[in-house]
mmCIF file of C-alpha atoms in Angstrom:
data_model
loop_
_atom_site.group_PDB
_atom_site.id
_atom_site.type_symbol
_atom_site.label_atom_id
_atom_site.label_comp_id
_atom_site.label_asym_id
_atom_site.label_seq_id
_atom_site.Cartn_x
_atom_site.Cartn_y
_atom_site.Cartn_z
ATOM 1 C CA MET O 1 0.000 0.000 0.000
ATOM 2 C CA ASP O 2 1.271 3.457 -0.898
ATOM 3 C CA ASN O 3 1.888 5.947 1.867
ATOM 4 C CA PRO O 4 -1.501 7.717 2.292
ATOM 5 C CA PHE O 5 0.207 11.000 3.249
ATOM 6 C CA ILE O 6 2.010 11.440 -0.081
ATOM 7 C CA LYS O 7 -1.008 13.059 -1.734
ATOM 8 C CA TYR O 8 -1.189 15.652 1.067
ATOM 9 C CA SER O 9 2.490 16.594 0.976
ATOM 10 C CA LYS O 10 2.269 18.982 -1.973
ATOM 11 C CA THR O 11 2.690 22.654 -1.121
ATOM 12 C CA SER O 12 -0.137 24.914 -2.231
ATOM 13 C CA ASP O 13 0.647 28.126 -4.079
ATOM 14 C CA TYR O 14 -1.980 29.808 -1.932
ATOM 15 C CA VAL O 15 0.000 29.253 1.284
ATOM 16 C CA ILE O 16 2.585 32.007 1.805
ATOM 17 C CA GLY O 17 3.181 31.733 5.563
ATOM 18 C CA ASP O 18 3.084 29.452 8.598
ATOM 19 C CA LEU O 19 -0.325 27.753 8.875
ATOM 20 C CA LYS O 20 0.267 27.244 12.601
ATOM 21 C CA LYS O 21 -0.490 30.939 13.032
ATOM 22 C CA LEU O 22 -4.124 30.189 12.151
ATOM 23 C CA SER O 23 -4.493 28.249 15.400
ATOM 24 C CA SER O 24 -6.720 29.940 17.985
ATOM 25 C CA SER O 25 -4.015 29.241 20.602
ATOM 26 C CA TYR O 26 -1.366 31.209 18.684
ATOM 27 C CA ILE O 27 -0.360 34.496 20.333
ATOM 28 C CA PRO O 28 -0.060 37.110 17.550
ATOM 29 C CA ASP O 29 1.928 40.345 17.707
ATOM 30 C CA ASN O 30 -1.157 42.497 17.243
ATOM 31 C CA PHE O 31 -4.631 42.420 18.769
ATOM 32 C CA PRO O 32 -7.235 44.339 16.755
ATOM 33 C CA HIS O 33 -9.882 45.967 18.980
ATOM 34 C CA ARG O 34 -8.049 45.089 22.192
ATOM 35 C CA GLU O 35 -5.595 47.992 22.205
ATOM 36 C CA ARG O 36 -7.375 49.779 25.062
ATOM 37 C CA GLN O 37 -7.453 46.725 27.335
ATOM 38 C CA ILE O 38 -3.795 45.917 26.582
ATOM 39 C CA ASN O 39 -2.800 49.475 27.449
ATOM 40 C CA GLU O 40 -4.768 49.250 30.718
ATOM 41 C CA ILE O 41 -2.935 46.067 31.726
ATOM 42 C CA ALA O 42 0.409 47.612 30.754
ATOM 43 C CA LYS O 43 -0.338 50.776 32.737
ATOM 44 C CA ILE O 44 -1.020 48.790 35.918
ATOM 45 C CA LEU O 45 2.112 46.669 35.478
ATOM 46 C CA SER O 46 4.341 49.604 34.502
ATOM 47 C CA SER O 47 5.315 50.295 38.123
ATOM 48 C CA ILE O 48 7.389 47.082 37.983
ATOM 49 C CA ILE O 49 9.767 48.751 35.523
ATOM 50 C CA ASN O 50 10.627 51.403 38.123
ATOM 51 C CA GLY O 51 11.129 48.888 40.930
ATOM 52 C CA GLY O 52 7.635 49.219 42.392
ATOM 53 C CA ILE O 53 4.931 46.655 43.098
ATOM 54 C CA ALA O 54 1.996 46.349 40.704
ATOM 55 C CA SER O 55 -1.597 45.962 41.820
ATOM 56 C CA ASN O 56 -3.317 42.632 41.442
ATOM 57 C CA ILE O 57 -5.544 42.538 38.355
ATOM 58 C CA LEU O 58 -8.834 40.778 37.658
ATOM 59 C CA ILE O 59 -9.735 40.414 33.993
ATOM 60 C CA TYR O 60 -13.349 39.665 33.098
ATOM 61 C CA GLY O 61 -14.840 38.592 29.783
ATOM 62 C CA LYS O 62 -16.639 35.856 27.870
ATOM 63 C CA SER O 63 -14.775 32.918 26.363
ATOM 64 C CA GLY O 64 -12.922 33.895 23.207
ATOM 65 C CA SER O 65 -12.801 37.613 24.054
ATOM 66 C CA GLY O 66 -8.991 37.743 24.054
ATOM 67 C CA LYS O 67 -8.386 37.786 27.823
ATOM 68 C CA THR O 68 -5.713 35.109 28.040
ATOM 69 C CA SER O 69 -3.834 35.852 24.822
ATOM 70 C CA SER O 70 -3.752 39.598 25.581
ATOM 71 C CA THR O 71 -2.453 38.928 29.098
ATOM 72 C CA LEU O 72 0.293 36.601 27.864
ATOM 73 C CA TYR O 73 1.247 39.135 25.216
ATOM 74 C CA VAL O 74 1.556 41.986 27.742
ATOM 75 C CA THR O 75 3.607 39.931 30.210
ATOM 76 C CA SER O 76 5.968 38.833 27.422
ATOM 77 C CA MET O 77 6.451 42.487 26.449
ATOM 78 C CA LEU O 78 7.062 43.359 30.112
ATOM 79 C CA SER O 79 9.699 40.627 30.368
ATOM 80 C CA GLU O 80 11.410 42.116 27.327
ATOM 81 C CA ALA O 81 11.255 45.613 28.855
ATOM 82 C CA VAL O 82 12.916 44.467 32.099
ATOM 83 C CA SER O 83 15.544 42.386 30.259
ATOM 84 C CA GLY O 84 14.078 39.078 31.402
ATOM 85 C CA ASN O 85 14.118 40.030 35.080
ATOM 86 C CA LEU O 86 10.597 38.627 35.493
ATOM 87 C CA ASN O 87 9.007 35.334 36.510
ATOM 88 C CA SER O 88 5.771 35.133 34.508
ATOM 89 C CA ILE O 89 3.965 31.958 35.549
ATOM 90 C CA TYR O 90 0.762 30.856 33.815
ATOM 91 C CA ILE O 91 -1.561 28.417 35.599
ATOM 92 C CA ASN O 92 -4.898 27.134 34.334
ATOM 93 C CA CYS O 93 -7.071 26.542 37.407
ATOM 94 C CA GLU O 94 -9.248 24.133 35.447
ATOM 95 C CA ILE O 95 -6.231 21.803 35.513
ATOM 96 C CA TYR O 96 -4.446 22.844 38.711
ATOM 97 C CA ASP O 97 -7.422 23.318 41.003
ATOM 98 C CA SER O 98 -5.991 23.085 44.528
ATOM 99 C CA GLN O 99 -3.701 25.332 46.534
ATOM 100 C CA TYR O 100 -1.172 22.498 46.840
ATOM 101 C CA SER O 101 -0.939 21.802 43.080
ATOM 102 C CA ILE O 102 -0.720 25.518 42.287
ATOM 103 C CA LEU O 103 2.062 26.153 44.804
ATOM 104 C CA ILE O 104 4.025 23.153 43.482
ATOM 105 C CA ASN O 105 3.511 24.373 39.914
ATOM 106 C CA ILE O 106 4.831 27.839 40.785
ATOM 107 C CA ILE O 107 7.879 26.368 42.571
ATOM 108 C CA ASN O 108 8.792 24.211 39.593
ATOM 109 C CA SER O 109 8.333 27.133 37.187
ATOM 110 C CA ILE O 110 11.036 29.196 38.925
ATOM 111 C CA ASN O 111 14.301 28.577 37.122
ATOM 112 C CA ILE O 112 17.064 28.925 39.710
ATOM 113 C CA GLY O 113 18.961 25.726 38.931
ATOM 114 C CA GLU O 114 17.444 23.649 41.737
ATOM 115 C CA THR O 115 15.766 20.255 41.513
ATOM 116 C CA GLN O 116 12.044 19.929 40.840
ATOM 117 C CA VAL O 117 9.774 19.432 43.832
ATOM 118 C CA PRO O 118 7.640 16.242 43.689
ATOM 119 C CA SER O 119 3.976 16.825 42.959
ATOM 120 C CA LEU O 120 2.824 14.751 45.950
ATOM 121 C CA GLY O 121 3.869 13.852 49.455
ATOM 122 C CA LEU O 122 5.060 17.109 51.054
ATOM 123 C CA PRO O 123 3.322 18.937 53.914
ATOM 124 C CA LEU O 124 1.590 22.128 52.768
ATOM 125 C CA ASP O 125 3.567 24.332 55.179
ATOM 126 C CA ARG O 126 6.869 23.023 53.779
ATOM 127 C CA VAL O 127 5.683 23.733 50.224
ATOM 128 C CA TYR O 128 4.628 27.240 51.296
ATOM 129 C CA PHE O 129 8.006 28.174 52.789
ATOM 130 C CA GLU O 130 9.934 26.506 49.950
ATOM 131 C CA LEU O 131 8.043 28.646 47.455
ATOM 132 C CA ILE O 132 8.831 31.839 49.329
ATOM 133 C CA ARG O 133 12.509 30.830 49.572
ATOM 134 C CA ARG O 134 12.788 30.190 45.839
ATOM 135 C CA LEU O 135 10.962 33.362 44.875
ATOM 136 C CA LYS O 136 13.312 35.422 47.038
ATOM 137 C CA LYS O 137 16.363 33.580 45.716
ATOM 138 C CA SER O 138 15.359 34.234 42.096
ATOM 139 C CA GLY O 139 15.548 37.971 42.752
ATOM 140 C CA LYS O 140 12.981 38.590 40.015
ATOM 141 C CA TYR O 141 9.556 40.168 40.146
ATOM 142 C CA THR O 142 6.887 37.471 39.811
ATOM 143 C CA ILE O 143 3.520 37.638 38.066
ATOM 144 C CA ILE O 144 1.215 34.665 38.663
ATOM 145 C CA ILE O 145 -1.486 34.390 35.999
ATOM 146 C CA LEU O 146 -4.445 32.352 37.290
ATOM 147 C CA ASP O 147 -6.637 31.546 34.301
ATOM 148 C CA GLU O 148 -10.188 30.341 35.118
ATOM 149 C CA ILE O 149 -9.585 31.569 38.676
ATOM 150 C CA ASP O 150 -13.281 31.060 39.494
ATOM 151 C CA LYS O 151 -12.773 27.271 39.152
ATOM 152 C CA LEU O 152 -10.293 27.414 42.023
ATOM 153 C CA ILE O 153 -12.868 29.081 44.258
ATOM 154 C CA GLN O 154 -15.682 26.748 43.195
ATOM 155 C CA LYS O 155 -13.719 23.697 44.346
ATOM 156 C CA ASN O 156 -11.793 25.032 47.356
ATOM 157 C CA GLY O 157 -13.632 28.129 48.533
ATOM 158 C CA SER O 158 -11.608 31.236 49.364
ATOM 159 C CA ASP O 159 -8.873 29.404 51.295
ATOM 160 C CA ALA O 160 -6.779 28.482 48.257
ATOM 161 C CA LEU O 161 -6.649 32.053 46.967
ATOM 162 C CA TYR O 162 -5.925 33.302 50.493
ATOM 163 C CA VAL O 163 -2.783 31.158 50.677
ATOM 164 C CA ILE O 164 -1.557 32.407 47.291
ATOM 165 C CA LEU O 165 -2.191 36.017 48.305
ATOM 166 C CA LYS O 166 -0.289 35.360 51.537
ATOM 167 C CA VAL O 167 2.676 34.139 49.483
ATOM 168 C CA ILE O 168 2.829 37.220 47.275
ATOM 169 C CA SER O 169 2.653 39.490 50.327
ATOM 170 C CA GLU O 170 6.048 38.041 51.354
ATOM 171 C CA VAL O 171 7.804 38.700 48.025
ATOM 172 C CA ASN O 172 7.739 41.040 45.033
ATOM 173 C CA ALA O 173 4.820 39.513 43.190
ATOM 174 C CA SER O 174 1.342 40.167 41.792
ATOM 175 C CA ILE O 175 -1.594 38.084 40.627
ATOM 176 C CA ILE O 176 -3.530 38.407 37.394
ATOM 177 C CA GLY O 177 -6.816 36.522 37.659
ATOM 178 C CA ILE O 178 -8.809 35.730 34.507
ATOM 179 C CA THR O 179 -12.480 34.772 34.709
ATOM 180 C CA ASN O 180 -15.776 34.869 32.819
ATOM 181 C CA ASP O 181 -17.698 35.107 36.102
ATOM 182 C CA SER O 182 -18.688 38.730 36.659
ATOM 183 C CA SER O 183 -19.749 37.969 40.258
ATOM 184 C CA PHE O 184 -16.439 36.333 41.165
ATOM 185 C CA VAL O 185 -15.336 38.858 43.793
ATOM 186 C CA ASN O 186 -18.718 38.797 45.521
ATOM 187 C CA ARG O 187 -18.224 35.098 46.292
ATOM 188 C CA LEU O 188 -14.936 35.680 48.113
ATOM 189 C CA ASP O 189 -14.924 36.054 51.868
ATOM 190 C CA ALA O 190 -13.996 39.414 53.421
ATOM 191 C CA ARG O 191 -10.418 38.527 54.363
ATOM 192 C CA VAL O 192 -9.594 37.529 50.772
ATOM 193 C CA GLN O 193 -11.335 40.560 49.283
ATOM 194 C CA SER O 194 -9.259 42.894 51.460
ATOM 195 C CA ARG O 195 -5.997 41.140 50.541
ATOM 196 C CA LEU O 196 -6.828 40.966 46.835
ATOM 197 C CA ASN O 197 -7.104 44.753 46.502
ATOM 198 C CA GLN O 198 -7.430 44.400 42.745
ATOM 199 C CA GLU O 199 -7.890 46.612 39.721
ATOM 200 C CA SER O 200 -10.439 45.256 37.248
ATOM 201 C CA ILE O 201 -10.443 45.234 33.453
ATOM 202 C CA ILE O 202 -13.389 44.115 31.322
ATOM 203 C CA PHE O 203 -13.027 42.550 27.871
ATOM 204 C CA PRO O 204 -16.372 43.086 26.089
ATOM 205 C CA PRO O 205 -17.558 40.527 23.512
ATOM 206 C CA TYR O 206 -16.450 41.104 19.931
ATOM 207 C CA ASN O 207 -19.110 42.064 17.408
ATOM 208 C CA ALA O 208 -19.227 40.676 13.871
ATOM 209 C CA ILE O 209 -17.362 43.641 12.344
ATOM 210 C CA GLU O 210 -14.531 43.318 14.895
ATOM 211 C CA LEU O 211 -14.303 39.571 14.316
ATOM 212 C CA ARG O 212 -14.080 40.162 10.567
ATOM 213 C CA ASP O 213 -11.112 42.491 11.167
ATOM 214 C CA ILE O 214 -9.443 39.877 13.375
ATOM 215 C CA LEU O 215 -9.890 37.149 10.744
ATOM 216 C CA ASN O 216 -8.513 39.355 7.975
ATOM 217 C CA PHE O 217 -5.513 40.147 10.168
ATOM 218 C CA ARG O 218 -4.926 36.467 10.978
ATOM 219 C CA VAL O 219 -4.873 35.287 7.340
ATOM 220 C CA SER O 220 -2.739 38.245 6.220
ATOM 221 C CA GLY O 221 0.724 37.015 5.250
ATOM 222 C CA ILE O 222 -0.309 33.365 5.622
ATOM 223 C CA ILE O 223 -2.891 32.715 2.895
ATOM 224 C CA LYS O 224 -3.279 34.586 -0.377
ATOM 225 C CA ARG O 225 -6.408 36.701 0.047
ATOM 226 C CA GLU O 226 -7.881 35.661 -3.308
ATOM 227 C CA PHE O 227 -8.096 32.086 -1.969
ATOM 228 C CA ILE O 228 -10.784 33.114 0.548
ATOM 229 C CA ASP O 229 -14.150 34.488 -0.534
ATOM 230 C CA ASP O 230 -15.483 37.425 1.493
ATOM 231 C CA SER O 231 -18.600 35.393 2.254
ATOM 232 C CA ALA O 232 -16.470 32.848 4.154
ATOM 233 C CA ILE O 233 -14.843 35.538 6.304
ATOM 234 C CA ASN O 234 -18.194 37.213 6.978
ATOM 235 C CA LEU O 235 -19.894 33.947 7.921
ATOM 236 C CA CYS O 236 -17.099 32.944 10.335
ATOM 237 C CA ALA O 237 -17.403 36.371 11.958
ATOM 238 C CA ALA O 238 -21.196 36.132 12.197
ATOM 239 C CA LEU O 239 -21.095 32.657 13.749
ATOM 240 C CA GLY O 240 -18.525 33.797 16.294
ATOM 241 C CA ALA O 241 -20.617 36.853 17.148
ATOM 242 C CA GLN O 242 -23.592 34.575 17.825
ATOM 243 C CA GLU O 243 -21.444 32.738 20.395
ATOM 244 C CA HIS O 244 -21.026 35.826 22.623
ATOM 245 C CA GLY O 245 -18.321 37.287 20.370
ATOM 246 C CA ASP O 246 -16.088 34.215 20.496
ATOM 247 C CA ALA O 247 -12.987 34.973 18.404
ATOM 248 C CA ARG O 248 -11.598 31.510 19.147
ATOM 249 C CA LYS O 249 -14.548 29.858 17.418
ATOM 250 C CA SER O 250 -14.353 32.200 14.408
ATOM 251 C CA ILE O 251 -10.632 31.520 13.953
ATOM 252 C CA ASP O 252 -11.027 27.758 14.306
ATOM 253 C CA LEU O 253 -13.908 27.667 11.828
ATOM 254 C CA LEU O 254 -11.894 29.569 9.235
ATOM 255 C CA ARG O 255 -8.826 27.402 9.844
ATOM 256 C CA ILE O 256 -10.803 24.164 9.362
ATOM 257 C CA ALA O 257 -12.470 25.527 6.211
ATOM 258 C CA ILE O 258 -9.079 26.548 4.763
ATOM 259 C CA GLU O 259 -7.431 23.231 5.633
ATOM 260 C CA ASN O 260 -10.280 21.239 4.054
ATOM 261 C CA ALA O 261 -10.076 23.276 0.841
ATOM 262 C CA LEU O 262 -6.290 22.861 0.679
ATOM 263 C CA ARG O 263 -6.517 19.092 1.226
ATOM 264 C CA GLU O 264 -9.102 18.792 -1.544
ATOM 265 C CA GLY O 265 -7.017 20.921 -3.923
ATOM 266 C CA ARG O 266 -9.713 23.546 -4.471
ATOM 267 C CA ASP O 267 -9.099 27.147 -5.527
ATOM 268 C CA LEU O 268 -11.489 29.012 -3.224
ATOM 269 C CA VAL O 269 -12.818 28.847 0.339
ATOM 270 C CA THR O 270 -16.534 29.705 0.345
ATOM 271 C CA ALA O 271 -19.382 29.977 2.840
ATOM 272 C CA ASP O 272 -20.259 26.332 2.105
ATOM 273 C CA ASP O 273 -16.825 25.332 3.396
ATOM 274 C CA VAL O 274 -17.525 27.238 6.606
ATOM 275 C CA TYR O 275 -20.858 25.477 7.103
ATOM 276 C CA ARG O 276 -19.146 22.107 6.637
ATOM 277 C CA ALA O 277 -16.404 23.189 9.063
ATOM 278 C CA ARG O 278 -19.034 24.202 11.602
ATOM 279 C CA ASP O 279 -20.719 20.794 11.421
ATOM 280 C CA LYS O 280 -17.380 19.051 11.864
ATOM 281 C CA PHE O 281 -16.268 21.446 14.610
ATOM 282 C CA GLU O 282 -19.429 21.061 16.675
ATOM 283 C CA MET O 283 -19.481 17.292 16.253
ATOM 284 C CA ASN O 284 -15.871 17.031 17.407
ATOM 285 C CA ILE O 285 -16.517 19.261 20.421
ATOM 286 C CA LEU O 286 -19.420 17.065 21.540
ATOM 287 C CA LYS O 287 -17.404 13.892 21.040
ATOM 288 C CA GLU O 288 -14.360 15.286 22.853
ATOM 289 C CA SER O 289 -16.485 16.578 25.732
ATOM 290 C CA ILE O 290 -17.997 13.138 26.255
ATOM 291 C CA LYS O 291 -14.735 11.281 25.667
ATOM 292 C CA THR O 292 -12.986 13.145 28.516
ATOM 293 C CA LEU O 293 -15.776 12.666 31.080
ATOM 294 C CA PRO O 294 -15.080 10.508 34.170
ATOM 295 C CA ILE O 295 -16.668 7.063 34.034
ATOM 296 C CA HIS O 296 -19.518 7.844 36.462
ATOM 297 C CA SER O 297 -20.383 11.035 34.550
ATOM 298 C CA LYS O 298 -20.612 8.932 31.379
ATOM 299 C CA MET O 299 -22.951 6.500 33.134
ATOM 300 C CA VAL O 300 -25.137 9.383 34.366
ATOM 301 C CA LEU O 301 -25.284 10.891 30.855
ATOM 302 C CA LEU O 302 -26.133 7.483 29.369
ATOM 303 C CA SER O 303 -28.857 7.052 31.993
ATOM 304 C CA ALA O 304 -30.320 10.458 31.105
ATOM 305 C CA ALA O 305 -30.285 9.568 27.387
ATOM 306 C CA LEU O 306 -31.932 6.178 27.907
ATOM 307 C CA THR O 307 -34.479 7.658 30.330
ATOM 308 C CA GLN O 308 -35.395 10.374 27.850
ATOM 309 C CA GLU O 309 -35.824 7.762 25.114
ATOM 310 C CA THR O 310 -38.241 5.832 27.342
ATOM 311 C CA ASP O 311 -40.391 8.807 28.348
ATOM 312 C CA SER O 312 -39.246 12.247 27.191
ATOM 313 C CA ASP O 313 -41.784 13.996 29.446
ATOM 314 C CA LEU O 314 -40.465 12.456 32.663
ATOM 315 C CA THR O 315 -36.686 12.679 32.570
ATOM 316 C CA VAL O 316 -36.205 13.632 36.227
ATOM 317 C CA THR O 317 -33.387 13.222 38.758
ATOM 318 C CA GLY O 318 -34.917 10.271 40.626
ATOM 319 C CA GLU O 319 -35.576 8.307 37.466
ATOM 320 C CA ILE O 320 -32.086 9.031 36.110
ATOM 321 C CA TYR O 321 -30.562 7.910 39.399
ATOM 322 C CA GLU O 322 -32.405 4.584 39.402
ATOM 323 C CA ASN O 323 -31.310 3.872 35.842
ATOM 324 C CA TYR O 324 -27.757 5.004 36.639
ATOM 325 C CA LYS O 325 -27.615 2.443 39.480
ATOM 326 C CA ASN O 326 -28.714 -0.307 37.101
ATOM 327 C CA ILE O 327 -26.067 0.709 34.556
ATOM 328 C CA SER O 328 -23.243 0.926 37.103
ATOM 329 C CA THR O 329 -24.187 -2.439 38.612
ATOM 330 C CA GLU O 330 -24.262 -4.079 35.175
ATOM 331 C CA LEU O 331 -20.803 -2.666 34.400
ATOM 332 C CA GLY O 332 -19.412 -3.772 37.760
ATOM 333 C CA PHE O 333 -19.081 -0.361 39.433
ATOM 334 C CA GLN O 334 -20.236 0.670 42.899
ATOM 335 C CA PRO O 335 -23.010 3.301 42.453
ATOM 336 C CA LEU O 336 -22.421 6.762 43.914
ATOM 337 C CA THR O 337 -24.900 8.423 46.267
ATOM 338 C CA MET O 338 -27.914 10.386 45.079
ATOM 339 C CA ARG O 339 -26.315 13.612 46.303
ATOM 340 C CA ARG O 340 -23.153 12.958 44.299
ATOM 341 C CA ILE O 341 -25.192 12.201 41.189
ATOM 342 C CA SER O 342 -26.977 15.552 41.601
ATOM 343 C CA ASP O 343 -23.534 17.198 41.528
ATOM 344 C CA LEU O 344 -22.598 15.267 38.377
ATOM 345 C CA LEU O 345 -25.848 16.341 36.696
ATOM 346 C CA THR O 346 -24.940 19.958 37.484
ATOM 347 C CA ASP O 347 -21.464 19.427 35.978
ATOM 348 C CA LEU O 348 -23.017 17.966 32.821
ATOM 349 C CA GLU O 349 -25.314 20.975 32.587
ATOM 350 C CA ASP O 350 -22.304 23.310 32.903
ATOM 351 C CA LEU O 351 -20.725 21.470 29.957
ATOM 352 C CA GLY O 352 -23.862 22.035 27.882
ATOM 353 C CA LEU O 353 -24.646 18.315 27.656
ATOM 354 C CA LEU O 354 -27.857 18.637 29.690
ATOM 355 C CA SER O 355 -30.442 21.326 30.399
ATOM 356 C CA THR O 356 -32.711 21.497 33.429
ATOM 357 C CA ASN O 357 -36.061 23.127 34.054
ATOM 358 C CA THR O 358 -37.759 23.154 37.457
ATOM 359 C CA ARG O 359 -41.543 23.059 37.139
ATOM 360 C CA SER O 360 -44.366 23.105 39.647
ATOM 361 C CA LEU O 361 -46.883 20.265 39.634
ATOM 362 C CA GLY O 362 -49.225 22.053 41.996
ATOM 363 C CA ARG O 363 -49.953 19.997 45.100
ATOM 364 C CA TYR O 364 -47.492 17.370 43.861
ATOM 365 C CA GLY O 365 -44.591 19.776 44.496
ATOM 366 C CA ARG O 366 -41.760 21.125 42.345
ATOM 367 C CA THR O 367 -39.836 18.757 40.069
ATOM 368 C CA LYS O 368 -36.621 19.262 38.080
ATOM 369 C CA PHE O 369 -37.012 18.043 34.499
ATOM 370 C CA ILE O 370 -33.806 17.212 32.616
ATOM 371 C CA ARG O 371 -33.180 17.057 28.882
ATOM 372 C CA VAL O 372 -30.210 15.737 26.966
ATOM 373 C CA MET O 373 -28.821 18.317 24.537
ATOM 374 C CA GLY O 374 -28.011 17.162 21.021
ATOM 375 C CA SER O 375 -28.552 13.850 19.260
ATOM 376 C CA ILE O 376 -29.215 11.041 21.739
ATOM 377 C CA GLU O 377 -27.957 8.487 19.225
ATOM 378 C CA ASN O 378 -24.636 10.334 18.798
ATOM 379 C CA ILE O 379 -24.236 10.739 22.553
ATOM 380 C CA LYS O 380 -24.860 7.042 23.135
ATOM 381 C CA SER O 381 -22.409 6.044 20.414
ATOM 382 C CA TYR O 382 -19.671 8.312 21.826
ATOM 383 C CA ILE O 383 -20.153 6.861 25.315
ATOM 384 C CA MET O 384 -20.016 3.301 23.960
ATOM 385 C CA GLU O 385 -16.553 3.996 22.529
ATOM 386 C CA ASP O 386 -15.235 3.787 26.102
ATOM 387 C CA PRO O 387 -13.902 0.215 26.641
ATOM 388 C CA ALA O 388 -15.598 0.192 30.058
ATOM 389 C CA PHE O 389 -18.963 -0.056 28.245
ATOM 390 C CA ILE O 390 -17.962 -2.887 25.919
ATOM 391 C CA ASN O 391 -20.140 -5.411 27.785
ATOM 392 C CA PHE O 392 -23.117 -3.098 28.250
ATOM 393 C CA GLN O 393 -26.267 -4.879 27.067
ATOM 394 C CA GLY O 394 -28.901 -2.306 27.999
ATOM 395 C CA SER O 395 -29.920 -2.234 31.635
ATOM 396 C CA LYS O 396 -33.532 -2.346 32.680
ATOM 397 C CA ILE O 397 -34.891 1.176 32.347
ATOM 398 C CA VAL O 398 -37.126 2.222 35.235
ATOM 399 C CA LYS O 399 -40.284 4.244 34.672
ATOM 400 C CA GLN O 400 -41.707 6.143 37.635
ATOM 401 C CA THR O 401 -45.359 5.167 37.347
ATOM 402 C CA LYS O 402 -46.296 7.245 40.399
ATOM 403 C CA LEU O 403 -44.732 10.366 38.904
ATOM 404 C CA ARG O 404 -46.448 9.665 35.580
ATOM 405 C CA THR O 405 -49.783 9.397 37.428
ATOM 406 C CA ASN O 406 -49.151 12.694 39.250
ATOM 407 C CA PHE O 407 -47.992 14.353 36.038
ATOM 408 C CA ASP O 408 -51.065 13.245 34.113
ATOM 409 C CA SER O 409 -53.413 14.116 36.998
ATOM 410 C CA TYR O 410 -51.988 17.622 37.255
ATOM 411 C CA PHE O 411 -52.418 18.388 33.563
ATOM 412 C CA ASP O 412 -55.820 16.699 33.432
ATOM 413 C CA GLY O 413 -56.838 19.067 36.231
ATOM 414 C CA LEU O 414 -55.520 22.060 34.284
ATOM 415 C CA ASN O 415 -57.473 20.986 31.206
ATOM 416 C CA GLU O 416 -60.668 20.554 33.210
ATOM 417 C CA ASN O 417 -60.326 24.043 34.675
ATOM 418 C CA ASN O 418 -59.655 25.529 31.245
ATOM 419 C CA ASN O 419 -62.760 23.843 29.817
ATOM 420 C CA LYS O 420 -65.097 25.200 32.506
#
């Protein structure tokens, strides 16, 4: 068999630059429509240049509004301005979500020629004092960038942030927190709020015109402009604007459309290519979201899908839990408690895989109805790709006959009243 990659190895005349720069994770050297926010960050951090201490900063904005990339750009420019005399440490709190893991990560990011600290097994107080020692030994100003900082608070409360703030009070350091939660500060306790003493910067969502400018800037010097129809650029911008001004989505859609056209040897990227890219993009996001779920979350999602298939009107927490227990038992797992499953349902809702709606059934009380988002068949097939489900035969699906009776009685009563 011939090497299947040979046919893709030809260089297109339309490519005049590095295609990697079309990635949404690439940090460019210019940020259209974010000049004001970048200057605000730089102004706050400018005191570092003169040997002062910068205020802590909280940066707010929706996903894809340029918060993280702008912050990384400014700190890289600051490092250049102070001749590298800066520790700029980026931490994603979605990944490192405890005070211990964050402190260890900061320690191991300080390059002073000492051995790495193990990620487990040390007392927290030892880690705390080791971090302070290394920061002082480095002799550099330190900026700790905490992306998704609200995730840290959701899991650990205010204590984790309090410890980090205590560290920076001992050395020359500042925090930049990045979040899409506009009420973040209000959820901190008073002692943390007083220590944080932050300046805030808001990144508003991009509109379609701004996204179009960003896309034109991104392809400039990489792809010959005649290879991309204006309709493709405009559609990518419009779709991103619909998603709360998400530049990341617009860039990824255009990148996928361009790559597909190049692979197929076509001469023009059109709006049709963008629509096909959107279908592929959204399908991959759903699959990847499900693929990375913990095993019990997958069982809960499968239970919700099977329950909804059985009776779409009565997909409720109790019914999902009963079916989840049957699934976990069939697969050889110990079922979690009802309370823990309620937490997992909330997590699945946060991921956009489920939606909930609490409704009153009159004298029968209030009930939370749950719906699976997207194609149930696709969701089931993605879950079944996990080897843990290879022996799943289809557990007995429970129907809550009492709830169905109450549900029907309530609406029969409403109909009777309406007919009088």
